[in-house]
Amino acid sequence: MFQAFLIKYGEIAIKGKNRHVFEEALIRNIEQALKPVEGEFEITTERGRIYVTAVGDYDYDETIGALTKVFGIVGICPMWQVELSDMEQMAKDVLAYVDDVYPDKHKSFKVLARRADKSFPLDSQEINRELGGVILEAYPEMHVDVHHPEILLNVELRNKLNIYSEVIPGPGGMPVGTAGKAMLLLSGGIDSPVAGYMIAKRGVTIEATYFHAPPYTSERAKQKVVDLAKIVARYSGPIRLNIVNFTDIQLYIYDKCPHDELTIIMRRYMMKIAEHFAKESDCLGLVTGESIGQVASQTMKSLMATNEVCTLPVYRPLIAFDKNDIIAISEKIDTYETSILPYEDCCTIFVAKHPVTKPNLNIIRRSERNLSEKIDELVETAIRTTETIKVEAE
Ligand code: ATP
Ligand code: MG
């Protein structure tokens, strides 16, 4: 049974003097990810290495499930970590490892020994030869292949003896918390949870804002968004979620503006309000799930119109993605099944039959002038009555 894991991290290793910041964030995030996992873990570092060691019984699958969601990790090697003594004991340990991990011995292998401790009487080459011989003798079904072995048996002589041969791919990316904060406009759709996942993968901490329109949108539609945030939080860590009551603003726009411009104008107010919360909590940008041409409100002209009301940069990680590619990611990260639940969305309720696809900014601005009497007050009320919750992965 594996008791420890060697955590391999790629991109962050090249960050020169920032390396410490990155490693510390990675360790923090690993700790956070392992919290809900059954078992107790110790995280230790040793010369550019991170080890996760289980203290006593633990759930292997849950552990791998959690670690494969921590951005910054490129590989997870389940490992045996035993006391390092002499060659004879090492041979016993390696044989026991091979026997335990590979019940079927009809496999090719290669031993790759490394010594951090140069005081060990044999050098790496000698250890390779010695262990190779011992394995062949014990398990004659096995054979050596130095170029493309099925089992690359890593034997590391460090403070302890590390033996590992499997690498489970991690998600890559950068540890969350190393790239500042951004405000995600999170709806109940397929796209925005994927956008949140992608921006978090670059190390960005995310907060989120959701607009609902009770009673036109239901409590279940809101719960769906909370559920999506919980799934994204498995990767991004806890998310502060602002839930804005958008009903009165929407009704007012519906009342005062041409209906083919509703979506654009609504979208502009969503951006403004999201930006308010973004600035309040020191976010460096907004994030949406928009993609060019997906719907009328996402033509380049429409994007320009929604963008115009923001002063913060708006990040759109999905801008050039086809819907199928977005769906593939949402399936991979497990948001898809929740996203396709049929609860109504505030954008679909007040949507026009034939929305403008090429909004003219001057016309939009002119229509918005019809709102001047009450809109500031409505926006202020929406902000003041916003409910903020902290969403954690379950
Ligand atoms: P999604 O699948 O993310 O809902 P969509 O394809 O339905 O996207 P739109 O409804 O046009 O596209 O929304 C575009 C973007 O605007 C969304 O990706 C999201 O970032 C934001 N957005 C839309 N509706 C809401 C909402 N009710 N609350 C918060 N953000 C929203
Ligand atoms: Mg939507």
Tab-separated table of C-alpha atoms and ligand atoms in Angstrom:
chain	number	residue	atom	x	y	z
A	1	MET	CA	0.000	0.000	0.000
A	2	PHE	CA	1.226	3.457	-0.853
A	3	GLN	CA	1.680	5.636	2.173
A	4	ALA	CA	3.172	8.683	0.499
A	5	PHE	CA	2.959	10.720	-2.671
A	6	LEU	CA	5.651	12.615	-4.452
A	7	ILE	CA	4.154	15.763	-5.937
A	8	LYS	CA	5.707	16.915	-9.196
A	9	TYR	CA	5.223	20.508	-10.199
A	10	GLY	CA	6.333	21.946	-13.482
A	11	GLU	CA	5.754	25.477	-14.545
A	12	ILE	CA	6.226	26.932	-11.106
A	13	ALA	CA	9.689	25.475	-10.732
A	14	ILE	CA	11.001	27.969	-13.287
A	15	LYS	CA	9.848	31.034	-11.409
A	16	GLY	CA	13.249	31.921	-9.982
A	17	LYS	CA	13.071	33.861	-6.784
A	18	ASN	CA	9.273	33.702	-6.713
A	19	ARG	CA	9.595	29.995	-6.289
A	20	HIS	CA	8.954	30.139	-2.551
A	21	VAL	CA	5.713	32.027	-2.994
A	22	PHE	CA	4.547	29.424	-5.483
A	23	GLU	CA	5.572	26.455	-3.382
A	24	GLU	CA	3.918	27.876	-0.297
A	25	ALA	CA	0.683	28.498	-2.203
A	26	LEU	CA	0.814	24.990	-3.606
A	27	ILE	CA	1.279	23.486	-0.160
A	28	ARG	CA	-1.575	25.572	1.231
A	29	ASN	CA	-3.838	24.460	-1.588
A	30	ILE	CA	-2.899	20.819	-1.154
A	31	GLU	CA	-3.747	21.099	2.537
A	32	GLN	CA	-7.079	22.701	1.710
A	33	ALA	CA	-7.889	20.065	-0.926
A	34	LEU	CA	-7.116	17.218	1.466
A	35	LYS	CA	-9.303	18.578	4.272
A	36	PRO	CA	-12.474	16.735	3.240
A	37	VAL	CA	-10.540	13.530	2.465
A	38	GLU	CA	-10.720	10.647	4.888
A	39	GLY	CA	-7.347	10.327	6.603
A	40	GLU	CA	-4.682	12.499	8.122
A	41	PHE	CA	-1.822	13.840	6.057
A	42	GLU	CA	1.534	15.429	6.573
A	43	ILE	CA	2.963	17.669	3.909
A	44	THR	CA	6.716	18.012	3.898
A	45	THR	CA	9.263	19.537	1.586
A	46	GLU	CA	12.738	18.413	0.844
A	47	ARG	CA	15.024	20.159	-1.630
A	48	GLY	CA	12.467	21.256	-4.209
A	49	ARG	CA	10.205	18.351	-3.488
A	50	ILE	CA	6.778	18.132	-1.948
A	51	TYR	CA	5.716	14.939	-0.232
A	52	VAL	CA	2.257	14.127	1.001
A	53	THR	CA	2.377	11.368	3.593
A	54	ALA	CA	-0.640	9.650	5.060
A	55	VAL	CA	-0.506	9.151	8.793
A	56	GLY	CA	-2.376	5.897	9.342
A	57	ASP	CA	-5.369	4.772	7.311
A	58	TYR	CA	-6.636	6.915	4.488
A	59	ASP	CA	-8.811	6.692	1.393
A	60	TYR	CA	-6.537	6.303	-1.639
A	61	ASP	CA	-9.104	7.157	-4.331
A	62	GLU	CA	-10.333	10.243	-2.502
A	63	THR	CA	-6.757	11.380	-2.019
A	64	ILE	CA	-5.950	11.047	-5.712
A	65	GLY	CA	-9.295	12.679	-6.542
A	66	ALA	CA	-8.383	15.695	-4.423
A	67	LEU	CA	-4.766	15.994	-5.550
A	68	THR	CA	-5.647	15.805	-9.249
A	69	LYS	CA	-7.644	19.001	-8.778
A	70	VAL	CA	-4.867	21.121	-7.316
A	71	PHE	CA	-3.548	23.494	-9.962
A	72	GLY	CA	0.229	23.590	-10.170
A	73	ILE	CA	0.591	19.836	-9.780
A	74	VAL	CA	1.753	18.123	-12.967
A	75	GLY	CA	2.196	14.636	-11.596
A	76	ILE	CA	1.412	12.579	-8.538
A	77	CYS	CA	3.641	9.595	-7.849
A	78	PRO	CA	2.290	7.117	-5.308
A	79	MET	CA	5.385	6.098	-3.450
A	80	TRP	CA	6.839	3.799	-0.892
A	81	GLN	CA	8.982	5.676	1.540
A	82	VAL	CA	11.031	3.473	3.837
A	83	GLU	CA	14.145	3.745	5.998
A	84	LEU	CA	17.354	3.856	4.025
A	85	SER	CA	19.941	1.423	5.358
A	86	ASP	CA	22.100	-0.882	3.242
A	87	MET	CA	22.029	-2.561	-0.147
A	88	GLU	CA	20.607	-5.795	1.168
A	89	GLN	CA	17.627	-4.097	2.797
A	90	MET	CA	17.134	-1.925	-0.267
A	91	ALA	CA	16.902	-5.007	-2.483
A	92	LYS	CA	14.273	-6.486	-0.164
A	93	ASP	CA	12.237	-3.309	-0.224
A	94	VAL	CA	12.383	-3.006	-4.005
A	95	LEU	CA	11.338	-6.630	-4.492
A	96	ALA	CA	8.457	-6.190	-2.084
A	97	TYR	CA	7.392	-3.050	-3.968
A	98	VAL	CA	7.427	-4.764	-7.348
A	99	ASP	CA	5.554	-7.729	-5.994
A	100	ASP	CA	2.888	-5.590	-4.372
A	101	VAL	CA	2.322	-3.082	-7.171
A	102	TYR	CA	2.609	-5.473	-10.145
A	103	PRO	CA	0.796	-8.740	-9.482
A	104	ASP	CA	1.265	-9.526	-13.167
A	105	LYS	CA	5.017	-9.755	-13.691
A	106	HIS	CA	5.040	-10.114	-17.467
A	107	LYS	CA	6.455	-6.666	-17.899
A	108	SER	CA	9.595	-4.901	-19.004
A	109	PHE	CA	11.370	-2.638	-16.538
A	110	LYS	CA	14.300	-0.408	-15.919
A	111	VAL	CA	15.746	0.697	-12.594
A	112	LEU	CA	16.569	4.380	-12.273
A	113	ALA	CA	18.479	4.960	-9.066
A	114	ARG	CA	19.496	8.402	-7.827
A	115	ARG	CA	21.607	9.297	-4.871
A	116	ALA	CA	21.114	12.581	-3.071
A	117	ASP	CA	23.339	11.137	-0.396
A	118	LYS	CA	26.667	10.482	-2.068
A	119	SER	CA	28.000	8.679	0.968
A	120	PHE	CA	26.167	5.508	0.046
A	121	PRO	CA	28.868	2.951	-0.876
A	122	LEU	CA	27.495	2.195	-4.355
A	123	ASP	CA	26.966	4.776	-7.077
A	124	SER	CA	23.740	5.016	-9.109
A	125	GLN	CA	24.966	2.808	-11.930
A	126	GLU	CA	26.009	0.106	-9.524
A	127	ILE	CA	22.698	0.284	-7.713
A	128	ASN	CA	20.838	-0.005	-11.047
A	129	ARG	CA	22.797	-3.115	-11.954
A	130	GLU	CA	22.492	-4.653	-8.544
A	131	LEU	CA	18.729	-4.103	-8.244
A	132	GLY	CA	18.137	-5.141	-11.874
A	133	GLY	CA	19.876	-8.428	-11.169
A	134	VAL	CA	17.933	-9.039	-7.966
A	135	ILE	CA	14.607	-8.398	-9.721
A	136	LEU	CA	15.426	-10.687	-12.662
A	137	GLU	CA	16.433	-13.415	-10.309
A	138	ALA	CA	13.287	-13.139	-8.190
A	139	TYR	CA	10.860	-12.643	-11.081
A	140	PRO	CA	12.146	-14.401	-14.216
A	141	GLU	CA	9.003	-13.356	-16.168
A	142	MET	CA	10.260	-9.788	-16.112
A	143	HIS	CA	12.815	-8.434	-18.538
A	144	VAL	CA	14.885	-5.317	-18.866
A	145	ASP	CA	14.141	-2.677	-21.498
A	146	VAL	CA	16.293	0.416	-21.098
A	147	HIS	CA	14.584	2.405	-23.862
A	148	HIS	CA	10.845	1.897	-23.414
A	149	PRO	CA	10.278	0.079	-20.153
A	150	GLU	CA	6.717	-0.555	-19.049
A	151	ILE	CA	7.852	0.014	-15.502
A	152	LEU	CA	10.339	2.761	-14.806
A	153	LEU	CA	11.342	1.976	-11.285
A	154	ASN	CA	12.580	5.104	-9.562
A	155	VAL	CA	14.735	4.393	-6.557
A	156	GLU	CA	15.796	7.520	-4.751
A	157	LEU	CA	18.264	7.577	-1.920
A	158	ARG	CA	17.426	10.682	0.023
A	159	ASN	CA	16.782	11.054	3.750
A	160	LYS	CA	14.739	7.956	3.213
A	161	LEU	CA	14.439	5.482	0.417
A	162	ASN	CA	11.768	6.497	-2.099
A	163	ILE	CA	10.451	3.890	-4.504
A	164	TYR	CA	7.902	4.836	-7.169
A	165	SER	CA	7.013	3.950	-10.716
A	166	GLU	CA	3.572	5.347	-11.458
A	167	VAL	CA	2.815	8.921	-12.412
A	168	ILE	CA	-0.777	10.072	-12.242
A	169	PRO	CA	-1.168	13.258	-14.295
A	170	GLY	CA	-2.099	16.389	-12.342
A	171	PRO	CA	-4.114	19.280	-13.772
A	172	GLY	CA	-1.109	21.528	-14.487
A	173	GLY	CA	-1.544	25.289	-14.320
A	174	MET	CA	-0.451	27.553	-11.465
A	175	PRO	CA	-1.353	27.391	-7.772
A	176	VAL	CA	-4.470	29.418	-7.013
A	177	GLY	CA	-3.565	32.490	-5.018
A	178	THR	CA	-0.448	33.401	-6.956
A	179	ALA	CA	-1.993	35.628	-9.609
A	180	GLY	CA	-4.377	38.042	-7.891
A	181	LYS	CA	-8.152	37.972	-7.768
A	182	ALA	CA	-10.915	38.260	-10.358
A	183	MET	CA	-14.706	38.540	-10.303
A	184	LEU	CA	-16.515	35.848	-12.274
A	185	LEU	CA	-20.001	36.528	-13.611
A	186	LEU	CA	-21.426	33.144	-12.804
A	187	SER	CA	-24.716	32.051	-14.308
A	188	GLY	CA	-26.343	28.646	-14.286
A	189	GLY	CA	-25.182	27.922	-17.833
A	190	ILE	CA	-22.443	25.734	-19.233
A	191	ASP	CA	-19.930	28.419	-20.073
A	192	SER	CA	-19.270	30.580	-17.043
A	193	PRO	CA	-18.293	27.717	-14.664
A	194	VAL	CA	-15.795	26.571	-17.295
A	195	ALA	CA	-14.481	30.141	-17.614
A	196	GLY	CA	-14.032	30.245	-13.835
A	197	TYR	CA	-12.191	26.951	-13.849
A	198	MET	CA	-9.865	28.140	-16.600
A	199	ILE	CA	-8.973	31.447	-14.999
A	200	ALA	CA	-8.383	29.710	-11.648
A	201	LYS	CA	-6.058	27.322	-13.443
A	202	ARG	CA	-3.782	30.270	-14.136
A	203	GLY	CA	-3.442	30.867	-10.417
A	204	VAL	CA	-6.217	33.460	-10.093
A	205	THR	CA	-8.381	33.493	-6.970
A	206	ILE	CA	-12.017	33.839	-7.959
A	207	GLU	CA	-15.027	35.513	-6.465
A	208	ALA	CA	-18.371	35.317	-8.208
A	209	THR	CA	-21.514	37.341	-8.820
A	210	TYR	CA	-24.854	35.854	-9.821
A	211	PHE	CA	-27.939	37.811	-10.901
A	212	HIS	CA	-31.318	36.364	-10.263
A	213	ALA	CA	-34.831	37.686	-10.773
A	214	PRO	CA	-37.218	36.264	-8.200
A	215	PRO	CA	-40.038	35.363	-8.557
A	216	TYR	CA	-39.356	34.964	-12.291
A	217	THR	CA	-36.376	32.785	-11.479
A	218	SER	CA	-36.802	30.169	-8.784
A	219	GLU	CA	-34.988	29.220	-5.621
A	220	ARG	CA	-33.861	26.085	-7.458
A	221	ALA	CA	-32.229	28.139	-10.189
A	222	LYS	CA	-30.273	29.930	-7.481
A	223	GLN	CA	-29.372	26.643	-5.777
A	224	LYS	CA	-28.083	25.390	-9.119
A	225	VAL	CA	-25.631	28.282	-9.269
A	226	VAL	CA	-24.523	27.610	-5.693
A	227	ASP	CA	-24.025	23.961	-6.656
A	228	LEU	CA	-21.944	24.970	-9.675
A	229	ALA	CA	-19.830	27.231	-7.479
A	230	LYS	CA	-19.276	24.270	-5.125
A	231	ILE	CA	-17.962	22.178	-8.007
A	232	VAL	CA	-15.684	24.935	-9.274
A	233	ALA	CA	-14.479	25.410	-5.675
A	234	ARG	CA	-13.004	21.899	-5.755
A	235	TYR	CA	-10.405	23.390	-8.072
A	236	SER	CA	-10.337	27.057	-7.148
A	237	GLY	CA	-10.762	26.809	-3.392
A	238	PRO	CA	-13.600	28.600	-1.543
A	239	ILE	CA	-15.539	31.180	-3.567
A	240	ARG	CA	-17.279	34.269	-2.198
A	241	LEU	CA	-20.535	34.439	-4.110
A	242	ASN	CA	-22.634	37.605	-4.401
A	243	ILE	CA	-26.269	36.946	-5.198
A	244	VAL	CA	-27.840	40.066	-6.660
A	245	ASN	CA	-31.586	40.579	-6.926
A	246	PHE	CA	-31.918	41.921	-10.450
A	247	THR	CA	-35.718	41.836	-10.798
A	248	ASP	CA	-36.537	45.512	-10.429
A	249	ILE	CA	-33.727	46.581	-12.744
A	250	GLN	CA	-34.878	44.112	-15.355
A	251	LEU	CA	-38.514	45.141	-15.109
A	252	TYR	CA	-37.547	48.782	-15.377
A	253	ILE	CA	-35.431	48.168	-18.474
A	254	TYR	CA	-38.263	46.101	-19.932
A	255	ASP	CA	-40.623	48.948	-19.324
A	256	LYS	CA	-38.458	51.740	-20.704
A	257	CYS	CA	-36.249	50.369	-23.468
A	258	PRO	CA	-36.789	48.821	-26.896
A	259	HIS	CA	-37.139	45.104	-26.442
A	260	ASP	CA	-34.602	44.121	-29.053
A	261	GLU	CA	-31.971	45.915	-26.957
A	262	LEU	CA	-32.940	44.367	-23.640
A	263	THR	CA	-30.239	41.753	-23.461
A	264	ILE	CA	-27.455	44.186	-24.209
A	265	ILE	CA	-28.695	46.791	-21.766
A	266	MET	CA	-29.248	44.197	-19.053
A	267	ARG	CA	-25.799	42.834	-19.679
A	268	ARG	CA	-24.317	46.311	-19.311
A	269	TYR	CA	-25.950	46.696	-15.907
A	270	MET	CA	-24.749	43.270	-14.838
A	271	MET	CA	-21.208	44.245	-15.736
A	272	LYS	CA	-21.481	47.544	-13.848
A	273	ILE	CA	-22.770	45.887	-10.701
A	274	ALA	CA	-20.254	43.041	-10.899
A	275	GLU	CA	-17.533	45.629	-11.298
A	276	HIS	CA	-18.725	47.412	-8.189
A	277	PHE	CA	-18.235	44.237	-6.141
A	278	ALA	CA	-14.983	43.496	-7.942
A	279	LYS	CA	-13.494	46.828	-6.946
A	280	GLU	CA	-14.801	46.514	-3.430
A	281	SER	CA	-12.791	43.333	-2.950
A	282	ASP	CA	-9.669	44.312	-4.873
A	283	CYS	CA	-10.267	42.163	-7.923
A	284	LEU	CA	-8.047	42.945	-10.880
A	285	GLY	CA	-10.567	42.020	-13.537
A	286	LEU	CA	-13.935	40.566	-14.484
A	287	VAL	CA	-14.397	37.116	-16.015
A	288	THR	CA	-17.248	35.937	-18.235
A	289	GLY	CA	-18.090	32.809	-20.189
A	290	GLU	CA	-18.585	34.678	-23.454
A	291	SER	CA	-17.444	33.316	-26.782
A	292	ILE	CA	-17.571	35.180	-30.088
A	293	GLY	CA	-20.721	34.559	-32.068
A	294	GLN	CA	-22.287	32.040	-29.710
A	295	VAL	CA	-25.489	34.042	-29.332
A	296	ALA	CA	-26.717	37.491	-30.391
A	297	SER	CA	-25.336	39.097	-27.270
A	298	GLN	CA	-21.877	37.725	-28.028
A	299	THR	CA	-21.140	39.139	-31.459
A	300	MET	CA	-18.073	41.356	-31.447
A	301	LYS	CA	-20.310	44.435	-31.615
A	302	SER	CA	-22.329	43.197	-28.638
A	303	LEU	CA	-19.204	42.389	-26.672
A	304	MET	CA	-17.943	45.868	-27.413
A	305	ALA	CA	-21.188	47.317	-26.099
A	306	THR	CA	-21.058	45.356	-22.830
A	307	ASN	CA	-17.378	45.977	-22.448
A	308	GLU	CA	-17.809	49.709	-22.720
A	309	VAL	CA	-19.294	50.139	-19.262
A	310	CYS	CA	-16.337	48.495	-17.504
A	311	THR	CA	-13.130	50.101	-16.399
A	312	LEU	CA	-11.553	46.856	-15.216
A	313	PRO	CA	-10.251	44.457	-17.859
A	314	VAL	CA	-12.764	41.758	-18.805
A	315	TYR	CA	-11.231	38.314	-19.207
A	316	ARG	CA	-13.040	35.878	-21.469
A	317	PRO	CA	-11.141	32.595	-21.362
A	318	LEU	CA	-13.604	30.944	-23.788
A	319	ILE	CA	-13.604	33.700	-26.389
A	320	ALA	CA	-12.363	31.484	-29.251
A	321	PHE	CA	-13.796	28.158	-28.104
A	322	ASP	CA	-16.463	26.199	-29.932
A	323	LYS	CA	-19.411	25.073	-27.832
A	324	ASN	CA	-18.333	21.436	-28.177
A	325	ASP	CA	-14.923	22.181	-26.729
A	326	ILE	CA	-16.521	24.044	-23.830
A	327	ILE	CA	-18.868	21.122	-23.201
A	328	ALA	CA	-15.922	18.731	-23.208
A	329	ILE	CA	-14.245	20.754	-20.443
A	330	SER	CA	-17.465	21.039	-18.447
A	331	GLU	CA	-17.817	17.266	-18.590
A	332	LYS	CA	-14.237	16.823	-17.496
A	333	ILE	CA	-14.601	19.147	-14.517
A	334	ASP	CA	-18.024	17.726	-13.678
A	335	THR	CA	-20.150	20.860	-14.018
A	336	TYR	CA	-21.995	19.695	-17.143
A	337	GLU	CA	-24.725	17.630	-15.503
A	338	THR	CA	-25.595	20.499	-13.178
A	339	SER	CA	-25.403	23.150	-15.913
A	340	ILE	CA	-27.934	21.409	-18.119
A	341	LEU	CA	-30.600	21.175	-15.405
A	342	PRO	CA	-33.565	22.999	-16.886
A	343	TYR	CA	-34.113	25.847	-14.402
A	344	GLU	CA	-34.826	29.193	-15.960
A	345	ASP	CA	-32.252	31.913	-16.173
A	346	CYS	CA	-33.003	35.614	-15.771
A	347	CYS	CA	-31.648	36.291	-19.251
A	348	THR	CA	-34.054	33.931	-20.925
A	349	ILE	CA	-37.143	35.272	-19.245
A	350	PHE	CA	-37.001	38.792	-20.552
A	351	VAL	CA	-35.364	37.945	-23.801
A	352	ALA	CA	-36.654	39.458	-27.052
A	353	LYS	CA	-37.635	37.303	-29.997
A	354	HIS	CA	-35.248	39.136	-32.303
A	355	PRO	CA	-32.448	40.730	-30.296
A	356	VAL	CA	-30.102	43.129	-32.044
A	357	THR	CA	-26.934	41.421	-33.153
A	358	LYS	CA	-25.114	44.609	-34.129
A	359	PRO	CA	-25.988	47.082	-31.426
A	360	ASN	CA	-25.102	50.637	-32.171
A	361	LEU	CA	-23.525	52.171	-29.104
A	362	ASN	CA	-25.109	55.568	-29.651
A	363	ILE	CA	-28.536	54.020	-29.886
A	364	ILE	CA	-27.957	51.916	-26.789
A	365	ARG	CA	-26.817	54.948	-24.841
A	366	ARG	CA	-29.810	56.902	-26.034
A	367	SER	CA	-32.156	54.102	-24.900
A	368	GLU	CA	-30.473	54.029	-21.541
A	369	ARG	CA	-31.314	57.690	-21.094
A	370	ASN	CA	-34.926	56.535	-20.673
A	371	LEU	CA	-33.746	54.942	-17.453
A	372	SER	CA	-32.286	58.071	-15.903
A	373	GLU	CA	-35.107	58.709	-13.480
A	374	LYS	CA	-34.792	55.591	-11.321
A	375	ILE	CA	-31.896	53.461	-12.440
A	376	ASP	CA	-29.259	54.795	-10.037
A	377	GLU	CA	-31.506	54.169	-7.107
A	378	LEU	CA	-32.374	50.671	-8.352
A	379	VAL	CA	-28.717	49.793	-8.821
A	380	GLU	CA	-27.944	51.097	-5.363
A	381	THR	CA	-30.744	49.020	-3.859
A	382	ALA	CA	-29.603	45.909	-5.738
A	383	ILE	CA	-26.100	46.382	-4.360
A	384	ARG	CA	-27.311	47.069	-0.858
A	385	THR	CA	-29.581	44.015	-0.743
A	386	THR	CA	-27.068	41.621	-2.244
A	387	GLU	CA	-26.575	38.442	-0.268
A	388	THR	CA	-22.980	37.242	-0.035
A	389	ILE	CA	-22.157	33.656	0.870
A	390	LYS	CA	-18.951	31.685	1.062
A	391	VAL	CA	-19.104	28.570	-1.071
A	392	GLU	CA	-16.801	25.663	-0.271
A	393	ALA	CA	-16.212	22.394	-2.031
A	394	GLU	CA	-17.982	19.508	-0.395
B	1	ATP	P1	-23.395	30.681	-19.621
B	1	ATP	O1	-23.456	29.294	-20.137
B	1	ATP	O2	-22.158	30.986	-18.842
B	1	ATP	O3	-24.669	31.098	-18.928
B	1	ATP	P2	-24.392	31.679	-22.049
B	1	ATP	O4	-23.904	30.985	-23.254
B	1	ATP	O5	-25.734	31.333	-21.516
B	1	ATP	O6	-23.297	31.555	-20.909
B	1	ATP	P3	-25.135	34.421	-21.929
B	1	ATP	O7	-26.380	34.089	-21.253
B	1	ATP	O8	-25.137	35.301	-23.111
B	1	ATP	O9	-24.298	33.184	-22.406
B	1	ATP	O10	-24.163	35.042	-20.861
B	1	ATP	C1	-22.857	35.444	-21.188
B	1	ATP	C2	-22.056	35.601	-19.914
B	1	ATP	O11	-22.629	36.600	-19.073
B	1	ATP	C3	-22.072	34.337	-19.084
B	1	ATP	O12	-21.073	33.442	-19.474
B	1	ATP	C4	-21.840	34.898	-17.697
B	1	ATP	O13	-20.458	35.149	-17.487
B	1	ATP	C5	-22.585	36.207	-17.736
B	1	ATP	N1	-23.980	36.023	-17.249
B	1	ATP	C6	-25.100	35.799	-17.960
B	1	ATP	N2	-26.168	35.685	-17.156
B	1	ATP	C7	-25.743	35.840	-15.905
B	1	ATP	C8	-26.362	35.818	-14.610
B	1	ATP	N3	-27.671	35.614	-14.471
B	1	ATP	N4	-25.594	36.020	-13.528
B	1	ATP	C9	-24.256	36.227	-13.661
B	1	ATP	N5	-23.620	36.253	-14.831
B	1	ATP	C10	-24.343	36.061	-15.944
B	2	MG	MG	-26.477	31.899	-19.651
